[in-house]
PDB file of C-alpha atoms in Angstrom:
ATOM      1  CA  MET A   1      11.535 -39.964  -2.572  1.00  0.00           C
ATOM      2  CA  THR A   2      12.011 -41.022   1.083  1.00  0.00           C
ATOM      3  CA  GLU A   3      11.710 -45.003   1.614  1.00  0.00           C
ATOM      4  CA  ARG A   4       9.060 -46.186   4.088  1.00  0.00           C
ATOM      5  CA  LYS A   5       9.475 -46.315   7.556  1.00  0.00           C
ATOM      6  CA  PRO A   6      10.634 -49.960   8.655  1.00  0.00           C
ATOM      7  CA  PRO A   7       8.468 -51.576  10.966  1.00  0.00           C
ATOM      8  CA  GLY A   8       9.493 -51.703  14.573  1.00  0.00           C
ATOM      9  CA  VAL A   9      11.474 -48.338  14.554  1.00  0.00           C
ATOM     10  CA  PRO A  10      10.090 -45.536  16.378  1.00  0.00           C
ATOM     11  CA  PHE A  11       8.921 -42.764  14.280  1.00  0.00           C
ATOM     12  CA  GLU A  12      11.044 -39.992  15.902  1.00  0.00           C
ATOM     13  CA  SER A  13      14.211 -41.839  15.518  1.00  0.00           C
ATOM     14  CA  TRP A  14      13.259 -42.417  11.912  1.00  0.00           C
ATOM     15  CA  VAL A  15      12.620 -38.789  11.475  1.00  0.00           C
ATOM     16  CA  ASP A  16      16.019 -37.982  12.864  1.00  0.00           C
ATOM     17  CA  LYS A  17      17.812 -40.031  10.699  1.00  0.00           C
ATOM     18  CA  GLN A  18      16.032 -38.801   7.615  1.00  0.00           C
ATOM     19  CA  ILE A  19      17.215 -35.422   8.637  1.00  0.00           C
ATOM     20  CA  GLN A  20      20.963 -36.362   9.475  1.00  0.00           C
ATOM     21  CA  ASP A  21      21.137 -38.015   6.040  1.00  0.00           C
ATOM     22  CA  ALA A  22      19.763 -35.037   4.398  1.00  0.00           C
ATOM     23  CA  GLN A  23      22.212 -32.845   6.228  1.00  0.00           C
ATOM     24  CA  GLY A  24      25.020 -35.053   5.453  1.00  0.00           C
ATOM     25  CA  ARG A  25      24.062 -34.855   1.788  1.00  0.00           C
ATOM     26  CA  GLY A  26      24.144 -30.893   2.119  1.00  0.00           C
ATOM     27  CA  ASP A  27      20.345 -30.752   1.046  1.00  0.00           C
ATOM     28  CA  PHE A  28      19.725 -27.675   3.698  1.00  0.00           C
ATOM     29  CA  ASP A  29      22.864 -25.900   2.767  1.00  0.00           C
ATOM     30  CA  ARG A  30      21.531 -23.612  -0.008  1.00  0.00           C
ATOM     31  CA  LEU A  31      18.082 -23.059   1.182  1.00  0.00           C
ATOM     32  CA  PRO A  32      16.441 -19.330   0.647  1.00  0.00           C
ATOM     33  CA  GLY A  33      17.012 -17.363   3.752  1.00  0.00           C
ATOM     34  CA  VAL A  34      19.782 -19.333   5.230  1.00  0.00           C
ATOM     35  CA  GLY A  35      21.842 -17.384   7.792  1.00  0.00           C
ATOM     36  CA  GLU A  36      18.986 -14.664   7.887  1.00  0.00           C
ATOM     37  CA  PRO A  37      16.946 -13.824  10.939  1.00  0.00           C
ATOM     38  CA  LEU A  38      13.620 -15.055  11.241  1.00  0.00           C
ATOM     39  CA  PRO A  39      10.853 -12.728  10.458  1.00  0.00           C
ATOM     40  CA  ALA A  40       9.642 -10.646  13.511  1.00  0.00           C
ATOM     41  CA  ASP A  41       5.997 -11.312  12.651  1.00  0.00           C
ATOM     42  CA  LEU A  42       6.721 -14.686  13.984  1.00  0.00           C
ATOM     43  CA  GLU A  43       6.523 -13.419  17.573  1.00  0.00           C
ATOM     44  CA  THR A  44       3.115 -11.974  16.984  1.00  0.00           C
ATOM     45  CA  PRO A  45      -0.036 -14.076  17.848  1.00  0.00           C
ATOM     46  CA  TYR A  46      -1.528 -16.276  15.328  1.00  0.00           C
ATOM     47  CA  ASP A  47      -3.404 -14.641  12.317  1.00  0.00           C
ATOM     48  CA  GLU A  48      -5.322 -16.917  10.045  1.00  0.00           C
ATOM     49  CA  LEU A  49      -5.098 -14.192   7.359  1.00  0.00           C
ATOM     50  CA  TRP A  50      -1.072 -13.711   7.954  1.00  0.00           C
ATOM     51  CA  TRP A  51      -0.478 -14.925   4.186  1.00  0.00           C
ATOM     52  CA  VAL A  52      -3.095 -12.293   2.755  1.00  0.00           C
ATOM     53  CA  ARG A  53      -1.333  -9.543   4.818  1.00  0.00           C
ATOM     54  CA  ARG A  54       2.103 -10.499   3.586  1.00  0.00           C
ATOM     55  CA  LYS A  55       1.309 -10.721   0.083  1.00  0.00           C
ATOM     56  CA  MET A  56      -0.575  -7.319   0.116  1.00  0.00           C
ATOM     57  CA  ALA A  57       2.633  -5.751   1.930  1.00  0.00           C
ATOM     58  CA  ARG A  58       4.852  -7.211  -0.765  1.00  0.00           C
ATOM     59  CA  GLU A  59       2.423  -5.991  -3.548  1.00  0.00           C
ATOM     60  CA  GLY A  60       2.155  -2.873  -2.061  1.00  0.00           C
ATOM     61  CA  LEU A  61      -1.485  -3.138  -1.782  1.00  0.00           C
ATOM     62  CA  ALA A  62      -3.524  -1.470   0.764  1.00  0.00           C
ATOM     63  CA  VAL A  63      -7.341  -1.922   1.422  1.00  0.00           C
ATOM     64  CA  LEU A  64      -8.980   1.324   3.121  1.00  0.00           C
ATOM     65  CA  PRO A  65     -12.596   1.901   3.304  1.00  0.00           C
ATOM     66  CA  PRO A  66     -14.002   3.650   0.366  1.00  0.00           C
ATOM     67  CA  ALA A  67     -14.290   7.191   2.291  1.00  0.00           C
ATOM     68  CA  LEU A  68     -10.548   7.138   3.287  1.00  0.00           C
ATOM     69  CA  ALA A  69      -9.401   5.673  -0.061  1.00  0.00           C
ATOM     70  CA  LEU A  70     -11.097   8.757  -1.458  1.00  0.00           C
ATOM     71  CA  ARG A  71      -9.604  11.053   1.062  1.00  0.00           C
ATOM     72  CA  LYS A  72      -6.168  10.106   0.175  1.00  0.00           C
ATOM     73  CA  GLU A  73      -7.045  10.158  -3.662  1.00  0.00           C
ATOM     74  CA  ALA A  74      -8.064  13.928  -3.204  1.00  0.00           C
ATOM     75  CA  GLU A  75      -5.018  14.799  -1.191  1.00  0.00           C
ATOM     76  CA  ASP A  76      -2.790  13.126  -3.803  1.00  0.00           C
ATOM     77  CA  THR A  77      -4.682  14.531  -6.658  1.00  0.00           C
ATOM     78  CA  LEU A  78      -4.546  18.073  -4.888  1.00  0.00           C
ATOM     79  CA  ALA A  79      -0.598  17.641  -4.759  1.00  0.00           C
ATOM     80  CA  ALA A  80      -0.526  16.438  -8.234  1.00  0.00           C
ATOM     81  CA  ALA A  81      -2.290  19.477  -9.604  1.00  0.00           C
ATOM     82  CA  LEU A  82      -0.056  21.883  -7.781  1.00  0.00           C
ATOM     83  CA  THR A  83       2.826  20.741  -9.745  1.00  0.00           C
ATOM     84  CA  ALA A  84       0.658  19.934 -13.098  1.00  0.00           C
ATOM     85  CA  PRO A  85       2.552  21.002 -16.382  1.00  0.00           C
ATOM     86  CA  SER A  86      -0.791  23.011 -17.556  1.00  0.00           C
ATOM     87  CA  GLU A  87      -3.599  25.016 -16.470  1.00  0.00           C
ATOM     88  CA  ARG A  88      -5.729  22.558 -18.318  1.00  0.00           C
ATOM     89  CA  ALA A  89      -4.360  19.552 -16.568  1.00  0.00           C
ATOM     90  CA  VAL A  90      -5.082  21.159 -12.905  1.00  0.00           C
ATOM     91  CA  ARG A  91      -8.853  21.797 -14.085  1.00  0.00           C
ATOM     92  CA  LYS A  92      -9.161  18.481 -15.454  1.00  0.00           C
ATOM     93  CA  LEU A  93      -7.636  16.765 -12.085  1.00  0.00           C
ATOM     94  CA  ILE A  94      -9.643  18.767  -9.905  1.00  0.00           C
ATOM     95  CA  THR A  95     -12.616  18.488 -11.800  1.00  0.00           C
ATOM     96  CA  ASP A  96     -12.380  14.651 -11.625  1.00  0.00           C
ATOM     97  CA  VAL A  97     -11.562  14.486  -7.970  1.00  0.00           C
ATOM     98  CA  ASN A  98     -14.538  16.672  -7.069  1.00  0.00           C
ATOM     99  CA  ASP A  99     -16.819  14.688  -9.117  1.00  0.00           C
ATOM    100  CA  LYS A 100     -16.054  11.843  -6.726  1.00  0.00           C
ATOM    101  CA  ILE A 101     -16.311  13.796  -3.606  1.00  0.00           C
ATOM    102  CA  ARG A 102     -19.634  14.940  -4.621  1.00  0.00           C
ATOM    103  CA  THR A 103     -20.878  11.417  -5.541  1.00  0.00           C
ATOM    104  CA  MET A 104     -19.539  10.285  -1.700  1.00  0.00           C
ATOM    105  CA  MET A 105     -21.117  13.319  -0.199  1.00  0.00           C
ATOM    106  CA  PHE A 106     -24.513  12.469  -1.253  1.00  0.00           C
ATOM    107  CA  ARG A 107     -24.371   8.465  -0.956  1.00  0.00           C
ATOM    108  CA  PRO A 108     -23.814   7.545   2.791  1.00  0.00           C
ATOM    109  CA  PRO A 109     -20.433   5.808   2.811  1.00  0.00           C
ATOM    110  CA  PRO A 110     -19.559   2.284   4.451  1.00  0.00           C
ATOM    111  CA  GLY A 111     -17.040   3.262   7.122  1.00  0.00           C
ATOM    112  CA  PRO A 112     -16.009   6.711   8.533  1.00  0.00           C
ATOM    113  CA  PRO A 113     -17.209   9.940   7.306  1.00  0.00           C
ATOM    114  CA  LEU A 114     -15.250  11.436   4.274  1.00  0.00           C
ATOM    115  CA  GLY A 115     -14.865  14.753   5.891  1.00  0.00           C
ATOM    116  CA  LYS A 116     -13.986  16.525   2.879  1.00  0.00           C
ATOM    117  CA  LYS A 117     -15.893  19.055   0.555  1.00  0.00           C
ATOM    118  CA  PRO A 118     -15.016  19.485  -3.280  1.00  0.00           C
ATOM    119  CA  TYR A 119     -12.218  21.764  -4.011  1.00  0.00           C
ATOM    120  CA  ASP A 120     -12.477  25.289  -5.181  1.00  0.00           C
ATOM    121  CA  VAL A 121     -11.075  24.920  -8.612  1.00  0.00           C
ATOM    122  CA  GLU A 122     -10.328  28.400  -9.262  1.00  0.00           C
ATOM    123  CA  ASP A 123      -8.374  28.664  -6.109  1.00  0.00           C
ATOM    124  CA  VAL A 124      -6.281  25.532  -6.972  1.00  0.00           C
ATOM    125  CA  VAL A 125      -5.837  27.290 -10.334  1.00  0.00           C
ATOM    126  CA  ARG A 126      -4.567  30.492  -8.351  1.00  0.00           C
ATOM    127  CA  GLN A 127      -2.115  28.314  -6.227  1.00  0.00           C
ATOM    128  CA  TRP A 128      -0.654  26.420  -9.288  1.00  0.00           C
ATOM    129  CA  ARG A 129      -0.178  30.138 -11.241  1.00  0.00           C
ATOM    130  CA  GLU A 130       1.566  31.519  -8.021  1.00  0.00           C
ATOM    131  CA  ARG A 131       3.676  28.396  -7.644  1.00  0.00           C
ATOM    132  CA  ARG A 132       4.753  28.445 -11.284  1.00  0.00           C
ATOM    133  CA  ALA A 133       5.544  32.328 -11.394  1.00  0.00           C
ATOM    134  CA  ALA A 134       7.753  31.572  -8.214  1.00  0.00           C
ATOM    135  CA  GLU A 135       9.380  28.798 -10.093  1.00  0.00           C
ATOM    136  CA  ARG A 136      10.221  30.986 -13.080  1.00  0.00           C
ATOM    137  CA  SER A 137      11.476  33.733 -10.845  1.00  0.00           C
ATOM    138  CA  GLY A 138      13.625  31.424  -8.662  1.00  0.00           C
ATOM    139  CA  GLN A 139      11.856  32.313  -5.375  1.00  0.00           C
ATOM    140  CA  PRO A 140      10.357  30.026  -3.167  1.00  0.00           C
ATOM    141  CA  GLY A 141       6.416  29.313  -4.023  1.00  0.00           C
ATOM    142  CA  PRO A 142       4.028  29.424  -1.512  1.00  0.00           C
ATOM    143  CA  SER A 143       3.866  26.911   1.120  1.00  0.00           C
ATOM    144  CA  GLU A 144       2.021  23.497  -0.079  1.00  0.00           C
ATOM    145  CA  GLN A 145       0.191  23.557   3.159  1.00  0.00           C
ATOM    146  CA  SER A 146      -1.862  26.686   2.188  1.00  0.00           C
ATOM    147  CA  GLU A 147      -5.874  26.154   2.920  1.00  0.00           C
ATOM    148  CA  VAL A 148      -7.636  24.684  -0.265  1.00  0.00           C
ATOM    149  CA  GLN A 149     -11.453  24.086   0.707  1.00  0.00           C
TER     150      GLN A 149
END
């Protein structure tokens, strides 16, 4: 703990002396981030929620409106279904995401519209079968960008 500022000593010179003494003892030598550049976000205008944004980035979190979150989930689910290990897994994945899409379609969402309709389960299963057959025969499979509605 530092001592109290003596009376009659200007505050600035007393603080400067405290800093010089700490430097002399090596108190600043092994601080985290020593020798590294300052973070780039220090150049941006002040943001009251900077710590929330930094924490979310560090934890890999994102906050999207419900419709956009479901849209991303639907695209990720379709990709997972096309590489699923069994037809049963494909049907389960697509049926579950279709239920969520239908629920969102009939409930006005906050934020932007969903812009998705349920996938055709049989069409996704057909694509999955084609992909499996192509993988087994060693030929390149159908494009992942095929139209699935």
